[in-house]
Tab-separated table of C-alpha atoms in Angstrom:
chain	number	residue	atom	x	y	z
A	153	GLN	CA	-0.089	-0.076	0.228
A	154	VAL	CA	1.752	3.553	-1.008
A	155	GLN	CA	0.818	6.281	0.740
A	156	LEU	CA	1.351	10.377	0.343
A	157	VAL	CA	0.666	12.132	3.198
A	158	GLU	CA	0.743	16.085	2.347
A	159	SER	CA	1.088	18.792	4.876
A	160	GLY	CA	1.763	22.173	5.386
A	161	GLY	CA	-1.234	24.367	3.368
A	162	GLY	CA	-3.153	27.292	4.787
A	163	LEU	CA	-3.479	30.820	4.637
A	164	ARG	CA	-1.234	33.191	3.990
A	165	GLN	CA	-1.137	36.784	2.536
A	166	PRO	CA	-0.059	38.189	-0.925
A	167	GLY	CA	3.255	38.481	-0.764
A	168	GLY	CA	3.942	35.756	1.942
A	169	SER	CA	5.684	32.276	1.836
A	170	LEU	CA	4.169	28.794	2.659
A	171	ARG	CA	6.098	25.176	2.574
A	172	LEU	CA	4.350	21.739	1.872
A	173	SER	CA	5.774	18.632	2.411
A	174	CYS	CA	4.381	15.016	1.122
A	175	ALA	CA	6.221	12.086	3.121
A	176	ALA	CA	5.750	8.299	0.516
A	177	SER	CA	5.586	5.512	1.866
A	178	GLY	CA	5.264	2.111	0.591
A	179	SER	CA	6.480	-1.672	-0.293
A	180	VAL	CA	7.967	-0.316	-3.563
A	181	PHE	CA	11.214	-0.544	-5.368
A	182	SER	CA	11.743	3.038	-6.085
A	183	PHE	CA	9.949	6.272	-5.903
A	184	ASN	CA	10.764	7.904	-9.333
A	185	ALA	CA	9.996	11.234	-10.353
A	186	MET	CA	7.424	13.272	-7.832
A	187	GLY	CA	5.718	16.410	-7.898
A	188	TRP	CA	3.477	19.072	-7.525
A	189	TYR	CA	-0.011	19.876	-9.017
A	190	ARG	CA	-2.996	22.161	-8.112
A	191	GLN	CA	-6.556	22.443	-9.172
A	192	VAL	CA	-9.529	24.943	-8.496
A	193	PRO	CA	-12.892	24.448	-9.452
A	194	GLY	CA	-14.126	24.536	-12.148
A	195	LYS	CA	-10.497	23.855	-14.035
A	196	GLN	CA	-8.157	21.096	-14.395
A	197	ARG	CA	-5.173	20.046	-12.484
A	198	GLU	CA	-2.309	21.667	-13.075
A	199	LEU	CA	1.681	20.946	-13.177
A	200	VAL	CA	3.152	23.239	-10.472
A	201	ALA	CA	6.693	21.600	-9.998
A	202	THR	CA	8.527	17.707	-10.712
A	203	ILE	CA	11.583	16.583	-9.214
A	204	THR	CA	13.423	13.236	-10.466
A	205	SER	CA	15.174	11.122	-7.891
A	206	GLY	CA	18.697	12.649	-9.666
A	207	GLY	CA	17.493	16.012	-8.715
A	208	THR	CA	15.893	17.694	-11.840
A	209	THR	CA	13.332	19.912	-11.797
A	210	ASN	CA	10.691	21.220	-14.431
A	211	TYR	CA	8.194	24.121	-13.393
A	212	GLY	CA	4.763	25.175	-14.331
A	213	ASP	CA	5.501	28.791	-15.907
A	214	SER	CA	2.868	30.712	-13.477
A	215	VAL	CA	5.481	29.582	-10.793
A	216	LYS	CA	9.100	30.130	-12.120
A	217	GLY	CA	11.496	32.084	-9.840
A	218	ARG	CA	8.676	31.743	-7.309
A	219	PHE	CA	8.462	28.257	-5.836
A	220	THR	CA	11.702	25.615	-5.633
A	221	ILE	CA	10.696	22.013	-5.520
A	222	SER	CA	13.444	19.442	-3.322
A	223	ARG	CA	13.429	15.942	-2.048
A	224	ASN	CA	15.141	14.301	0.301
A	225	ASN	CA	15.566	10.914	-1.229
A	226	ALA	CA	16.459	8.884	2.161
A	227	ASN	CA	13.146	9.318	3.290
A	228	ASN	CA	10.481	9.702	0.187
A	229	THR	CA	9.411	12.768	1.281
A	230	VAL	CA	9.296	16.330	-1.333
A	231	TYR	CA	8.948	20.039	-0.344
A	232	LEU	CA	7.470	22.828	-1.932
A	233	GLN	CA	9.128	26.044	-0.708
A	234	MET	CA	6.095	28.881	-2.151
A	235	ASN	CA	7.811	32.590	-2.065
A	236	THR	CA	5.888	35.641	-2.946
A	237	LEU	CA	1.982	34.026	-3.168
A	238	LYS	CA	-0.352	35.411	-5.261
A	239	PRO	CA	-4.381	35.204	-4.899
A	240	GLU	CA	-3.760	32.947	-8.060
A	241	ASP	CA	-1.914	30.930	-6.358
A	242	THR	CA	-5.369	29.564	-4.387
A	243	ALA	CA	-5.886	26.271	-5.598
A	244	VAL	CA	-5.785	22.527	-3.514
A	245	TYR	CA	-2.144	21.053	-3.726
A	246	TYR	CA	-2.069	17.256	-4.511
A	247	CYS	CA	1.427	15.549	-4.544
A	248	ASN	CA	2.418	12.994	-7.381
A	249	ALA	CA	4.508	10.435	-7.035
A	250	LEU	CA	5.894	7.388	-9.844
A	251	ILE	CA	6.739	4.549	-8.909
A	252	THR	CA	8.441	1.645	-9.780
A	253	ARG	CA	7.132	-1.544	-7.859
A	254	VAL	CA	9.008	-4.251	-8.542
A	255	ALA	CA	12.569	-4.418	-8.960
A	256	GLY	CA	13.682	-5.204	-12.698
A	257	SER	CA	10.619	-3.854	-13.518
A	258	LYS	CA	10.048	-1.413	-16.364
A	259	ALA	CA	6.226	-0.478	-15.127
A	260	GLN	CA	5.645	2.395	-13.395
A	261	PHE	CA	2.551	3.519	-11.794
A	262	VAL	CA	1.075	7.246	-10.429
A	263	TYR	CA	-0.078	7.625	-6.993
A	264	TRP	CA	-2.070	10.997	-5.772
A	265	GLY	CA	-2.175	12.209	-2.524
A	266	GLN	CA	-5.150	13.503	-0.699
A	267	GLY	CA	-4.575	16.929	-1.391
A	268	THR	CA	-3.620	20.323	1.003
A	269	GLN	CA	-5.548	23.305	0.084
A	270	VAL	CA	-3.885	26.883	0.258
A	271	THR	CA	-5.291	30.062	-0.143
A	272	VAL	CA	-4.233	33.389	-0.745
A	273	SER	CA	-5.809	35.701	0.698
A	274	SER	CA	-6.061	39.504	2.229
């Protein structure tokens, strides 16, 4: 059973900062790419940032220069440092992980966390 548990969401004023964490656990061979996506009601889920096990990062255009993704491979935790928050960053943020279940298998599986609410408002 794979679990992704997010924490750190909350309310911030515009210009503020927030740090999200996502702890991944489960009996798997490896957690490969991990990342964050966000969604607002009535819109599609969109990419925020991803990071590979080797540390290669990718960001959505709307967060480049403001958000930083990082991970700790020792405990399979991914972080999202969000700075200079804007009201349009308000969304439910979901942790995502691409997993290899068994050594030697090329099959990868996607798992999602339950989501954590981030609200940016004055």
